[in-house]
Short mmCIF file of C-alpha atoms in Angstrom, two decimals:
data_model
loop_
_atom_site.label_atom_id
_atom_site.label_comp_id
_atom_site.label_asym_id
_atom_site.label_seq_id
_atom_site.Cartn_x
_atom_site.Cartn_y
_atom_site.Cartn_z
CA UNK A 30 -0.79 -43.58 15.07
CA UNK A 31 -3.44 -43.89 12.37
CA UNK A 32 -5.33 -41.25 10.56
CA UNK A 33 -8.38 -41.58 12.76
CA UNK A 34 -6.38 -40.85 15.94
CA UNK A 35 -4.90 -37.83 14.42
CA UNK A 36 -8.24 -36.43 13.58
CA UNK A 37 -9.56 -37.11 17.15
CA UNK A 38 -6.69 -35.33 18.60
CA UNK A 39 -7.00 -32.28 16.44
CA UNK A 40 -10.48 -31.63 17.69
CA UNK A 41 -9.23 -30.51 21.07
CA UNK A 42 -9.06 -26.85 19.96
CA UNK A 43 -9.06 -24.68 16.98
CA UNK A 44 -6.82 -21.73 16.30
CA UNK A 45 -8.76 -18.70 15.18
CA UNK A 46 -7.57 -15.30 14.24
CA UNK A 47 -9.78 -12.43 15.26
CA UNK A 48 -9.85 -8.81 16.28
CA UNK A 49 -10.78 -8.01 19.82
CA UNK A 50 -11.54 -4.54 21.02
CA UNK A 51 -9.66 -3.72 24.14
CA UNK A 52 -9.77 -0.69 26.35
CA UNK A 53 -6.42 1.17 26.31
CA UNK A 54 -5.11 3.44 29.12
CA UNK A 55 -2.94 5.96 27.45
CA UNK A 56 -0.31 7.28 29.80
CA UNK A 57 0.66 10.89 29.36
CA UNK A 58 2.87 11.21 32.40
CA UNK A 59 3.16 9.02 35.36
CA UNK A 60 3.46 8.99 39.24
CA UNK A 61 2.00 6.09 41.04
CA UNK A 62 -0.05 8.32 43.38
CA UNK A 63 -1.59 10.35 40.65
CA UNK A 64 -2.39 7.28 38.60
CA UNK A 65 -4.14 5.72 41.55
CA UNK A 66 -6.10 8.94 42.18
CA UNK A 67 -7.32 9.21 38.65
CA UNK A 68 -8.06 5.48 38.34
CA UNK A 69 -10.17 5.38 41.33
CA UNK A 70 -12.11 8.51 40.23
CA UNK A 71 -12.62 6.95 36.71
CA UNK A 72 -13.83 3.78 38.26
CA UNK A 73 -16.25 5.51 40.62
CA UNK A 74 -17.85 7.11 37.56
CA UNK A 75 -18.25 3.75 35.65
CA UNK A 76 -17.86 0.82 38.04
CA UNK A 77 -19.23 -1.79 35.60
CA UNK A 78 -17.31 -0.71 32.66
CA UNK A 79 -13.98 -1.95 34.07
CA UNK A 80 -15.22 -5.11 35.86
CA UNK A 81 -12.83 -7.93 35.07
CA UNK A 82 -11.88 -6.25 31.75
CA UNK A 83 -8.54 -6.66 30.10
CA UNK A 84 -6.75 -3.47 29.59
CA UNK A 85 -3.68 -2.41 27.65
CA UNK A 86 -1.34 0.24 28.91
CA UNK A 87 -0.07 2.46 26.01
CA UNK A 88 3.20 4.29 26.46
CA UNK A 89 3.61 5.97 23.10
CA UNK A 90 2.65 9.49 24.48
CA UNK A 91 4.53 9.12 27.67
CA UNK A 92 7.18 11.74 28.32
CA UNK A 93 10.58 10.12 27.79
CA UNK A 94 11.70 11.14 31.19
CA UNK A 95 9.66 8.27 32.80
CA UNK A 96 12.31 5.63 32.29
CA UNK A 97 11.31 3.27 35.13
CA UNK A 98 7.70 2.20 35.81
CA UNK A 99 7.14 -0.58 38.31
CA UNK A 100 4.66 -2.71 36.33
CA UNK A 101 4.49 -5.26 39.13
CA UNK A 102 2.90 -2.97 41.55
CA UNK A 103 0.90 -1.28 38.80
CA UNK A 104 -0.60 -4.63 37.80
CA UNK A 105 -1.45 -5.36 41.41
CA UNK A 106 -3.03 -1.90 41.78
CA UNK A 107 -5.15 -2.46 38.74
CA UNK A 108 -6.16 -5.86 40.11
CA UNK A 109 -7.39 -4.16 43.19
CA UNK A 110 -9.75 -2.16 41.01
CA UNK A 111 -10.86 -5.18 39.14
CA UNK A 112 -8.94 -4.37 36.05
CA UNK A 113 -6.80 -7.09 34.34
CA UNK A 114 -3.61 -5.44 32.88
CA UNK A 115 -2.65 -7.74 30.05
CA UNK A 116 -0.04 -5.96 27.97
CA UNK A 117 1.89 -2.74 27.42
CA UNK A 118 2.13 -1.10 24.08
CA UNK A 119 5.18 0.81 22.86
CA UNK A 120 7.70 2.21 25.39
CA UNK A 121 11.40 1.81 25.68
CA UNK A 122 13.55 -1.29 25.95
CA UNK A 123 13.75 -0.99 29.71
CA UNK A 124 9.90 -0.71 29.97
CA UNK A 125 9.68 -3.85 27.85
CA UNK A 126 12.06 -5.74 30.11
CA UNK A 127 10.36 -4.79 33.38
CA UNK A 128 6.92 -5.68 31.73
CA UNK A 129 8.25 -9.09 30.89
CA UNK A 130 9.26 -9.83 34.39
CA UNK A 131 5.83 -8.66 35.51
CA UNK A 132 4.21 -11.22 33.13
CA UNK A 133 2.84 -8.68 30.78
CA UNK A 134 2.77 -9.03 26.97
CA UNK A 135 4.40 -6.42 24.80
CA UNK A 136 2.78 -4.89 21.75
CA UNK A 137 4.56 -2.76 19.23
CA UNK A 138 3.85 0.94 19.43
CA UNK A 139 0.83 2.04 17.45
CA UNK A 140 1.32 4.85 14.96
CA UNK A 141 0.65 7.90 17.02
CA UNK A 142 -1.74 10.15 15.10
CA UNK A 143 -2.92 13.20 17.07
CA UNK A 144 -6.54 13.32 16.08
CA UNK A 145 -8.76 16.27 16.80
CA UNK A 146 -10.74 14.26 19.28
CA UNK A 147 -7.77 13.41 21.36
CA UNK A 148 -6.83 17.11 21.53
CA UNK A 149 -10.28 18.03 22.83
CA UNK A 150 -10.39 15.52 25.58
CA UNK A 151 -6.81 16.32 26.49
CA UNK A 152 -7.83 19.95 27.12
CA UNK A 153 -10.87 18.89 29.22
CA UNK A 154 -8.75 16.57 31.34
CA UNK A 155 -6.06 19.23 31.92
CA UNK A 156 -3.69 18.08 34.44
CA UNK A 157 -4.90 14.50 34.48
CA UNK A 158 -2.66 11.54 33.93
CA UNK A 159 -4.64 9.22 31.70
CA UNK A 160 -6.08 10.06 28.31
CA UNK A 161 -8.65 7.79 27.01
CA UNK A 162 -9.54 7.83 23.39
CA UNK A 163 -12.81 9.07 22.21
CA UNK A 164 -14.18 5.67 21.44
CA UNK A 165 -13.58 4.44 24.91
CA UNK A 166 -15.02 7.54 26.39
CA UNK A 167 -18.19 6.94 24.47
CA UNK A 168 -18.44 3.33 25.60
CA UNK A 169 -17.95 4.51 29.15
CA UNK A 170 -20.79 7.00 28.88
CA UNK A 171 -23.10 4.38 27.27
CA UNK A 172 -22.36 2.00 30.15
CA UNK A 173 -22.80 4.79 32.71
CA UNK A 174 -26.30 5.38 31.50
CA UNK A 175 -27.40 1.74 31.81
CA UNK A 176 -25.46 1.29 34.97
CA UNK A 177 -27.97 2.66 37.41
CA UNK A 178 -30.86 0.48 36.44
CA UNK A 179 -28.98 -2.83 35.85
CA UNK A 180 -27.77 -4.96 38.54
CA UNK A 181 -26.47 -7.77 36.42
CA UNK A 182 -23.25 -7.28 34.71
CA UNK A 183 -23.91 -6.08 31.10
CA UNK A 184 -21.30 -6.94 28.56
CA UNK A 185 -20.25 -3.93 26.56
CA UNK A 186 -22.10 -4.12 23.31
CA UNK A 187 -20.00 -3.18 20.32
CA UNK A 188 -20.98 0.19 19.15
CA UNK A 189 -21.43 0.20 15.36
CA UNK A 190 -21.32 3.68 13.90
CA UNK A 191 -24.30 4.56 11.75
CA UNK A 192 -22.04 6.59 9.43
CA UNK A 193 -21.00 4.58 6.35
CA UNK A 194 -17.58 5.18 4.81
CA UNK A 195 -17.66 5.63 1.08
CA UNK A 196 -14.55 4.94 -1.10
CA UNK A 197 -14.76 6.13 -4.71
CA UNK A 198 -11.27 5.03 -5.88
CA UNK A 199 -9.99 1.53 -6.47
CA UNK A 200 -8.57 -0.11 -3.31
CA UNK A 201 -5.09 -1.41 -4.30
CA UNK A 202 -2.93 -4.27 -3.15
CA UNK A 203 -1.47 -3.52 0.26
CA UNK A 204 -4.12 -1.03 1.24
CA UNK A 205 -6.29 -1.48 4.20
CA UNK A 206 -9.56 0.38 4.65
CA UNK A 207 -11.35 0.52 7.99
CA UNK A 208 -14.86 1.76 8.87
CA UNK A 209 -16.51 1.92 12.24
CA UNK A 210 -19.90 1.46 10.35
CA UNK A 211 -20.66 0.26 6.95
CA UNK A 212 -18.09 0.39 4.15
CA UNK A 213 -19.08 1.13 0.54
CA UNK A 214 -16.48 0.77 -2.21
CA UNK A 215 -17.30 1.93 -5.75
CA UNK A 216 -14.15 0.80 -7.42
CA UNK A 217 -12.52 -2.60 -7.47
CA UNK A 218 -10.69 -4.19 -4.50
CA UNK A 219 -7.52 -5.72 -5.68
CA UNK A 220 -5.84 -8.94 -4.53
CA UNK A 221 -3.86 -8.17 -1.40
CA UNK A 222 -6.13 -5.33 -0.33
CA UNK A 223 -8.16 -5.65 2.89
CA UNK A 224 -11.51 -4.12 3.89
CA UNK A 225 -12.46 -4.05 7.57
CA UNK A 226 -15.86 -2.85 8.74
CA UNK A 227 -17.85 -3.02 11.94
CA UNK A 228 -20.85 -3.09 9.76
CA UNK A 229 -21.74 -4.35 6.28
CA UNK A 230 -19.41 -4.20 3.29
CA UNK A 231 -20.68 -3.31 -0.19
CA UNK A 232 -18.27 -3.47 -3.17
CA UNK A 233 -19.75 -2.09 -6.49
CA UNK A 234 -16.80 -3.58 -8.48
CA UNK A 235 -14.76 -6.75 -8.46
CA UNK A 236 -13.85 -7.92 -4.88
CA UNK A 237 -10.60 -9.65 -5.28
CA UNK A 238 -8.97 -9.03 -1.97
CA UNK A 239 -10.18 -9.66 1.58
CA UNK A 240 -13.35 -8.49 3.09
CA UNK A 241 -14.00 -8.65 6.84
CA UNK A 242 -17.47 -7.42 8.02
CA UNK A 243 -18.74 -7.17 11.54
CA UNK A 244 -15.26 -7.18 12.95
CA UNK A 245 -16.53 -6.15 16.41
CA UNK A 246 -18.41 -9.45 16.63
CA UNK A 247 -21.37 -8.11 14.84
CA UNK A 248 -22.88 -11.41 13.54
CA UNK A 249 -25.58 -9.67 11.52
CA UNK A 250 -23.17 -7.97 9.19
CA UNK A 251 -23.22 -8.95 5.55
CA UNK A 252 -20.86 -8.69 2.53
CA UNK A 253 -22.21 -7.77 -0.91
CA UNK A 254 -20.16 -7.40 -4.10
CA UNK A 255 -20.78 -6.96 -7.80
CA UNK A 256 -18.29 -9.59 -8.94
CA UNK A 257 -17.06 -12.06 -6.53
CA UNK A 258 -13.28 -13.06 -6.90
CA UNK A 259 -12.34 -12.71 -3.24
CA UNK A 260 -9.34 -14.35 -1.44
CA UNK A 261 -11.09 -14.43 1.92
CA UNK A 262 -14.44 -13.34 3.48
CA UNK A 263 -15.20 -13.09 7.16
CA UNK A 264 -18.16 -12.00 9.18
CA UNK A 265 -17.88 -11.55 12.96
CA UNK A 266 -14.57 -13.44 13.00
CA UNK A 267 -15.90 -16.45 11.11
CA UNK A 268 -13.84 -16.55 8.05
CA UNK A 269 -13.49 -18.61 4.92
CA UNK A 270 -10.70 -18.86 2.49
CA UNK A 271 -12.08 -19.13 -1.04
CA UNK A 272 -11.39 -22.55 -2.63
CA UNK A 273 -12.03 -24.30 -5.83
CA UNK A 274 -15.55 -25.35 -4.77
CA UNK A 275 -16.60 -21.72 -4.19
CA UNK A 276 -15.77 -21.00 -7.84
CA UNK A 277 -19.33 -21.48 -8.74
CA UNK A 278 -19.98 -17.94 -7.53
CA UNK A 279 -16.95 -16.61 -9.39
CA UNK A 280 -17.41 -13.23 -11.07
CA UNK A 281 -21.03 -13.16 -10.05
CA UNK A 282 -22.98 -10.72 -7.91
CA UNK A 283 -22.64 -12.19 -4.49
CA UNK A 284 -23.42 -11.95 -0.83
CA UNK A 285 -22.22 -13.58 2.41
CA UNK A 286 -23.86 -13.78 5.78
CA UNK A 287 -23.96 -15.88 8.90
CA UNK A 288 -26.45 -18.58 9.68
CA UNK A 289 -25.91 -19.93 13.18
CA UNK A 290 -22.27 -18.98 13.18
CA UNK A 291 -21.65 -20.58 9.79
CA UNK A 292 -20.68 -18.50 6.83
CA UNK A 293 -23.19 -18.73 4.11
CA UNK A 294 -22.19 -17.83 0.48
CA UNK A 295 -24.84 -16.99 -2.03
CA UNK A 296 -24.96 -15.74 -5.62
CA UNK A 297 -27.35 -12.79 -6.02
CA UNK A 298 -29.66 -13.31 -8.88
CA UNK B 27 6.21 24.55 -15.72
CA UNK B 28 7.96 21.17 -16.31
CA UNK B 29 5.92 18.05 -15.93
CA UNK B 30 7.41 15.38 -13.69
CA UNK B 31 6.84 11.79 -14.86
CA UNK B 32 7.94 8.82 -12.87
CA UNK B 33 8.71 5.45 -14.52
CA UNK B 34 7.84 3.00 -11.87
CA UNK B 35 6.86 -0.72 -11.28
CA UNK B 36 7.36 -2.20 -7.93
CA UNK B 37 9.00 -5.40 -9.28
CA UNK B 38 12.54 -5.27 -10.56
CA UNK B 39 13.67 -6.27 -13.99
CA UNK B 40 10.53 -5.38 -15.85
CA UNK B 41 12.20 -2.69 -17.95
CA UNK B 42 11.95 0.56 -16.03
CA UNK B 43 15.50 1.93 -16.99
CA UNK B 44 15.03 0.79 -20.63
CA UNK B 45 11.62 2.53 -20.79
CA UNK B 46 12.95 5.63 -19.09
CA UNK B 47 15.72 5.80 -21.56
CA UNK B 48 13.52 5.22 -24.50
CA UNK B 49 10.72 7.52 -23.41
CA UNK B 50 12.88 10.39 -22.44
CA UNK B 51 14.75 10.06 -25.73
CA UNK B 52 11.43 9.95 -27.57
CA UNK B 53 10.24 13.24 -25.94
CA UNK B 54 13.58 14.87 -26.86
CA UNK B 55 13.21 13.60 -30.47
CA UNK B 56 9.83 15.33 -30.61
CA UNK B 57 11.52 18.65 -29.66
CA UNK B 58 10.89 18.87 -25.97
CA UNK B 59 13.52 19.71 -23.55
CA UNK B 60 13.91 16.61 -21.42
CA UNK B 61 15.98 15.44 -18.52
CA UNK B 62 16.01 11.90 -17.22
CA UNK B 63 17.09 11.21 -13.64
CA UNK B 64 18.44 7.96 -12.25
CA UNK B 65 16.91 7.53 -8.70
CA UNK B 66 18.57 4.04 -8.28
CA UNK B 67 21.36 5.25 -5.91
CA UNK B 68 23.91 2.52 -5.46
CA UNK B 69 22.89 0.55 -8.51
CA UNK B 70 23.17 3.14 -11.19
CA UNK B 71 22.28 1.77 -14.65
CA UNK B 72 20.63 4.49 -16.60
CA UNK B 73 23.98 6.01 -17.71
CA UNK B 74 24.94 2.62 -19.12
CA UNK B 75 21.73 2.24 -21.19
CA UNK B 76 22.09 5.86 -22.34
CA UNK B 77 25.74 5.13 -23.26
CA UNK B 78 27.23 7.93 -21.16
CA UNK B 79 28.83 6.05 -18.29
CA UNK B 80 32.20 7.30 -19.15
CA UNK B 81 31.23 10.92 -18.95
CA UNK B 82 29.83 10.71 -15.34
CA UNK B 83 31.86 12.99 -13.07
CA UNK B 84 29.35 14.41 -10.66
CA UNK B 85 25.98 12.85 -9.79
CA UNK B 86 22.54 13.53 -8.31
CA UNK B 87 23.76 13.06 -4.76
CA UNK B 88 26.56 15.47 -5.23
CA UNK B 89 24.06 18.15 -6.29
CA UNK B 90 21.81 17.35 -3.33
CA UNK B 91 24.68 17.68 -0.93
CA UNK B 92 25.84 20.95 -2.58
CA UNK B 93 29.16 19.38 -3.74
CA UNK B 94 28.46 20.13 -7.36
CA UNK B 95 26.35 22.57 -9.34
CA UNK B 96 23.49 21.11 -11.32
CA UNK B 97 24.97 22.00 -14.71
CA UNK B 98 28.26 20.21 -13.79
CA UNK B 99 26.30 17.00 -13.11
CA UNK B 100 23.95 17.08 -16.14
CA UNK B 101 25.18 15.13 -19.10
CA UNK B 102 24.15 16.16 -22.53
CA UNK B 103 23.01 13.15 -24.62
CA UNK B 104 25.21 12.52 -27.61
CA UNK B 105 22.25 11.75 -29.96
CA UNK B 106 19.67 14.37 -29.18
CA UNK B 107 20.44 17.86 -28.08
CA UNK B 108 17.25 18.37 -26.14
CA UNK B 109 18.09 15.47 -23.77
CA UNK B 110 20.12 15.52 -20.58
CA UNK B 111 20.94 12.71 -18.15
CA UNK B 112 21.36 13.23 -14.37
CA UNK B 113 23.08 9.99 -13.15
CA UNK B 114 22.75 8.39 -9.82
CA UNK B 115 25.70 7.80 -7.47
CA UNK B 116 27.21 4.33 -7.47
CA UNK B 117 28.91 4.62 -4.13
CA UNK B 118 26.38 6.25 -1.91
CA UNK B 119 23.37 4.92 -0.03
CA UNK B 120 19.73 5.46 -0.96
CA UNK B 121 19.19 7.45 2.31
CA UNK B 122 21.28 10.21 0.79
CA UNK B 123 18.21 11.11 -1.13
CA UNK B 124 16.37 13.69 1.11
CA UNK B 125 12.91 14.97 0.34
CA UNK B 126 14.17 18.57 0.59
CA UNK B 127 17.20 17.83 -1.61
CA UNK B 128 15.16 16.14 -4.36
CA UNK B 129 12.66 18.90 -4.39
CA UNK B 130 15.29 21.55 -4.66
CA UNK B 131 16.98 19.78 -7.64
CA UNK B 132 13.58 19.14 -9.33
CA UNK B 133 12.53 22.80 -8.96
CA UNK B 134 15.82 23.89 -10.44
CA UNK B 135 15.45 21.54 -13.40
CA UNK B 136 11.82 22.72 -13.87
CA UNK B 137 13.08 26.16 -15.00
CA UNK B 138 15.00 24.78 -18.03
CA UNK B 139 13.11 21.64 -19.15
CA UNK B 140 9.69 20.67 -20.39
CA UNK B 141 9.72 17.20 -19.02
CA UNK B 142 11.49 15.56 -16.07
CA UNK B 143 11.55 11.79 -16.33
CA UNK B 144 12.31 9.96 -13.04
CA UNK B 145 13.68 6.40 -13.32
CA UNK B 146 12.57 4.75 -10.12
CA UNK B 147 14.46 1.85 -8.42
CA UNK B 148 12.55 -1.37 -7.77
CA UNK B 149 10.81 -1.93 -4.57
CA UNK B 150 8.73 0.37 -2.37
CA UNK B 151 11.54 1.58 -0.11
CA UNK B 152 12.92 5.06 0.29
CA UNK B 153 14.49 5.37 -3.24
CA UNK B 154 11.24 4.37 -4.94
CA UNK B 155 9.24 6.70 -2.70
CA UNK B 156 11.47 9.73 -3.48
CA UNK B 157 11.23 9.01 -7.25
CA UNK B 158 7.48 8.94 -7.18
CA UNK B 159 6.72 11.54 -4.49
CA UNK B 160 6.81 14.61 -6.66
CA UNK B 161 5.42 13.10 -9.77
CA UNK B 162 2.60 14.62 -11.81
CA UNK B 163 2.16 11.51 -13.93
CA UNK B 164 3.25 7.98 -13.59
CA UNK B 165 4.05 5.33 -16.22
CA UNK B 166 3.54 2.07 -14.33
CA UNK B 167 5.60 -0.56 -16.19
CA UNK B 168 4.40 -4.07 -15.98
CA UNK B 169 5.28 -7.53 -17.44
CA UNK B 170 2.32 -9.87 -18.38
CA UNK B 171 2.91 -12.04 -15.45
CA UNK B 172 0.96 -12.15 -12.16
CA UNK B 173 3.69 -11.06 -9.74
CA UNK B 174 4.65 -8.10 -11.79
CA UNK B 175 0.98 -7.11 -12.02
CA UNK B 176 0.45 -7.43 -8.34
CA UNK B 177 3.39 -5.27 -7.47
CA UNK B 178 2.20 -2.68 -10.02
CA UNK B 179 -1.17 -2.69 -8.25
CA UNK B 180 0.69 -2.02 -4.90
CA UNK B 181 2.56 0.93 -6.46
CA UNK B 182 -0.69 2.42 -7.80
CA UNK B 183 -2.00 2.46 -4.25
CA UNK B 184 1.09 4.18 -2.94
CA UNK B 185 0.91 6.71 -5.78
CA UNK B 186 -2.65 7.58 -4.83
CA UNK B 187 -2.10 7.71 -1.01
CA UNK B 188 1.54 8.76 -0.33
CA UNK B 189 2.65 10.95 -3.21
CA UNK B 190 2.90 14.84 -2.79
CA UNK B 191 -0.30 15.25 -4.76
CA UNK B 192 -2.20 12.73 -2.56
CA UNK B 193 -0.79 14.28 0.62
CA UNK B 194 -1.74 17.83 -0.32
CA UNK B 195 -5.23 16.79 -1.70
CA UNK B 196 -4.26 18.00 -5.15
CA UNK B 197 -5.49 16.47 -8.37
CA UNK B 198 -4.21 12.84 -8.28
CA UNK B 199 -1.20 11.62 -10.12
CA UNK B 200 -2.27 10.69 -13.64
CA UNK B 201 -1.66 6.99 -14.29
CA UNK B 202 -0.54 5.21 -17.45
CA UNK B 203 -0.08 1.52 -18.04
CA UNK B 204 2.84 0.29 -20.08
CA UNK B 205 2.87 -3.41 -20.69
CA UNK B 206 6.47 -4.47 -21.45
CA UNK B 207 7.96 -7.67 -22.92
CA UNK B 208 4.69 -8.78 -24.34
CA UNK B 209 5.02 -11.96 -26.36
CA UNK B 210 1.86 -12.87 -28.31
CA UNK B 211 3.13 -16.36 -29.09
CA UNK B 212 3.50 -17.15 -25.35
CA UNK B 213 0.19 -15.44 -24.55
CA UNK B 214 -1.67 -17.63 -27.03
CA UNK B 215 -0.15 -20.61 -25.35
CA UNK B 216 -1.46 -19.45 -22.05
CA UNK B 217 2.06 -18.90 -20.68
CA UNK B 218 1.71 -15.20 -20.21
CA UNK B 219 -1.22 -13.03 -19.10
CA UNK B 220 -3.37 -11.73 -21.78
CA UNK B 221 -3.35 -7.93 -22.29
CA UNK B 222 -7.02 -7.80 -21.44
CA UNK B 223 -6.32 -9.51 -18.06
CA UNK B 224 -3.72 -7.03 -17.17
CA UNK B 225 -5.92 -4.16 -18.12
CA UNK B 226 -8.79 -5.62 -16.06
CA UNK B 227 -6.66 -6.18 -12.84
CA UNK B 228 -5.05 -2.71 -12.98
CA UNK B 229 -7.92 -0.72 -14.36
CA UNK B 230 -5.87 2.26 -15.60
CA UNK B 231 -5.62 3.62 -19.19
CA UNK B 232 -3.18 1.68 -21.40
CA UNK B 233 -0.41 3.87 -22.86
CA UNK B 234 1.52 1.28 -24.81
CA UNK B 235 2.49 -2.40 -25.26
CA UNK B 236 6.13 -3.07 -26.00
CA UNK B 237 6.65 -6.48 -27.64
CA UNK B 238 9.41 -8.85 -26.51
CA UNK B 239 12.31 -8.24 -28.81
CA UNK B 240 16.03 -9.16 -28.85
CA UNK B 241 16.82 -5.68 -30.10
CA UNK B 242 16.16 -4.35 -26.59
CA UNK B 243 19.11 -6.20 -25.04
CA UNK B 244 21.35 -5.59 -28.02
CA UNK B 245 20.70 -1.82 -27.84
CA UNK B 246 21.16 -1.73 -24.04
CA UNK B 247 24.57 -3.41 -24.43
CA UNK B 248 25.53 -0.82 -27.03
CA UNK B 249 24.33 2.05 -24.82
CA UNK B 250 21.85 3.09 -27.30
CA UNK B 251 18.15 3.77 -26.32
CA UNK B 252 16.11 1.21 -28.37
CA UNK B 253 13.79 3.93 -29.73
CA UNK B 254 16.55 4.98 -31.99
CA UNK B 255 16.28 1.69 -33.85
CA UNK B 256 13.43 2.58 -36.22
CA UNK B 257 13.39 -0.92 -37.92
CA UNK B 258 12.90 -2.71 -34.56
CA UNK B 259 9.35 -3.46 -33.39
CA UNK B 260 10.26 -2.57 -29.91
CA UNK B 261 11.63 0.77 -31.06
CA UNK B 262 8.48 1.49 -33.07
CA UNK B 263 6.27 0.47 -30.12
CA UNK B 264 8.14 3.01 -27.88
CA UNK B 265 7.79 5.78 -30.51
CA UNK B 266 3.96 4.99 -30.60
CA UNK B 267 3.90 5.17 -26.87
CA UNK B 268 5.55 8.65 -26.88
CA UNK B 269 3.25 9.98 -29.49
CA UNK B 270 0.17 8.68 -27.56
CA UNK B 271 1.55 10.32 -24.47
CA UNK B 272 1.63 13.64 -26.40
CA UNK B 273 -1.99 13.16 -27.26
CA UNK B 274 -1.86 11.69 -30.73
CA UNK B 275 -4.04 8.74 -31.72
CA UNK B 276 -2.07 5.55 -32.37
CA UNK B 277 -3.53 2.14 -32.69
CA UNK B 278 -1.79 -0.58 -30.44
CA UNK B 279 0.46 -2.75 -32.67
CA UNK B 280 2.36 -6.05 -32.31
CA UNK B 281 -0.48 -7.62 -30.30
CA UNK B 282 -0.85 -10.58 -32.52
CA UNK B 283 1.66 -13.29 -33.24
CA UNK B 284 3.10 -12.87 -36.83
CA UNK B 285 1.70 -15.59 -39.15
CA UNK B 286 4.42 -17.90 -40.28
CA UNK B 287 5.18 -17.67 -43.99
CA UNK B 288 4.54 -20.55 -46.35
CA UNK B 289 8.13 -21.67 -46.45
CA UNK B 290 8.46 -21.57 -42.62
CA UNK B 291 5.21 -23.65 -42.43
CA UNK B 292 6.56 -26.16 -44.88
CA UNK B 293 9.78 -26.65 -42.97
CA UNK B 294 8.14 -26.52 -39.55
CA UNK B 295 10.32 -23.71 -38.42
CA UNK B 296 9.33 -20.83 -36.14
#
């Protein structure tokens, strides 16, 4: 096989890393009947929101007494309502084993952090089975509003918060800062640190780590920094590892943005 | 109220224990009642460097578990009367360090001492976390090479996010940079990071630069903290660092390679 063949073959697909926002159904306690009841009620409220959408079932907050859950029938049940159950998150070894036979992926448990928002919704839904996080509820309401006058299916647009997160200390190696809107950093960002923002990223110091803007596929996001020494920049999932030929921007004020899905790097004069 | 200072680095072998011994000895020589604690449970070394390994009966873990009283475990340093050593256990596991236990011992020590110096183990595991958790100030020890600097950067992030001061929204842990094993000859050849590079990457105030010196190993093997060797450049640099820590102005020394003498140049020696 010569070099040309190899190149031809490799164009079949590309592997790309990316962050995808998924709806999560967080189980608090579980009986099949109650689950179905609440699911049907939820879908009645927002029929378009769930249409053909992949969903993750989170088990972190499930009472430990629920040892066995029949994921086979649960998956079928969800399918009836047009929801595609793709994975479970957390849960016990036995949950994991059953999920595997049902063809569901398993994701490690997320760190459970009881936020204020969660608590409020929990109280409101007193006696309900499913708890949805604030973010999903907001999406659901947005969709609800447009639902009545739209006959075509509308893809859920990513909601970029208008509130910017401001960091006044250096971001050190191993730290990860996330913002639902813009992210503004006044210190330096060290090698091995990671910035994630749904909106733009501004660094008023040296950017030596990774910066990923527009992570919820917002292609209009931009990255600005005072001194460009980054490892990687990414906008809307289009990333670029910084190589020797990008060194012409090195230690200069800099911005990155997308032009027709291609990452454009530019020194700011 | 005693000040708790952690000597930490992330990476192993950069000179945390040597620095802990020298720094604590220096503070004691300046007249402050000082205790130095070895947090490296299972790999205890501080007592060797301090030359008191034969006098270890009880250790830090014994005190935490209530098997010994604090004054039974504290070893008085043979050179300076203001200094005590609290050795680590060689036989236990790091998990024996509990947050409550460490806190109780530290608050007991705070009644009698001016400074508590915590010698952290390498890494970012439980032992290192316990050593830095209660710190008021941190001396981040780093060698002028990229992996050491990177690990120090990681430790700085942990100090500002997971220490007691960070978790309780108190005034942040005060950070000091100590560059250890600095060799101006190798820096000029480009084999080591320049001091300015290290300062730029870590962006914290520089407390001291300790030059590479054979005296450090010689002193360690003898169980004598190198700060006692007043003719050694490493000993002098450590004393400068202690004085700077106590608020005195001291210029940084030993940053340039010594110029070879005429005879050395004639014979092409070092």
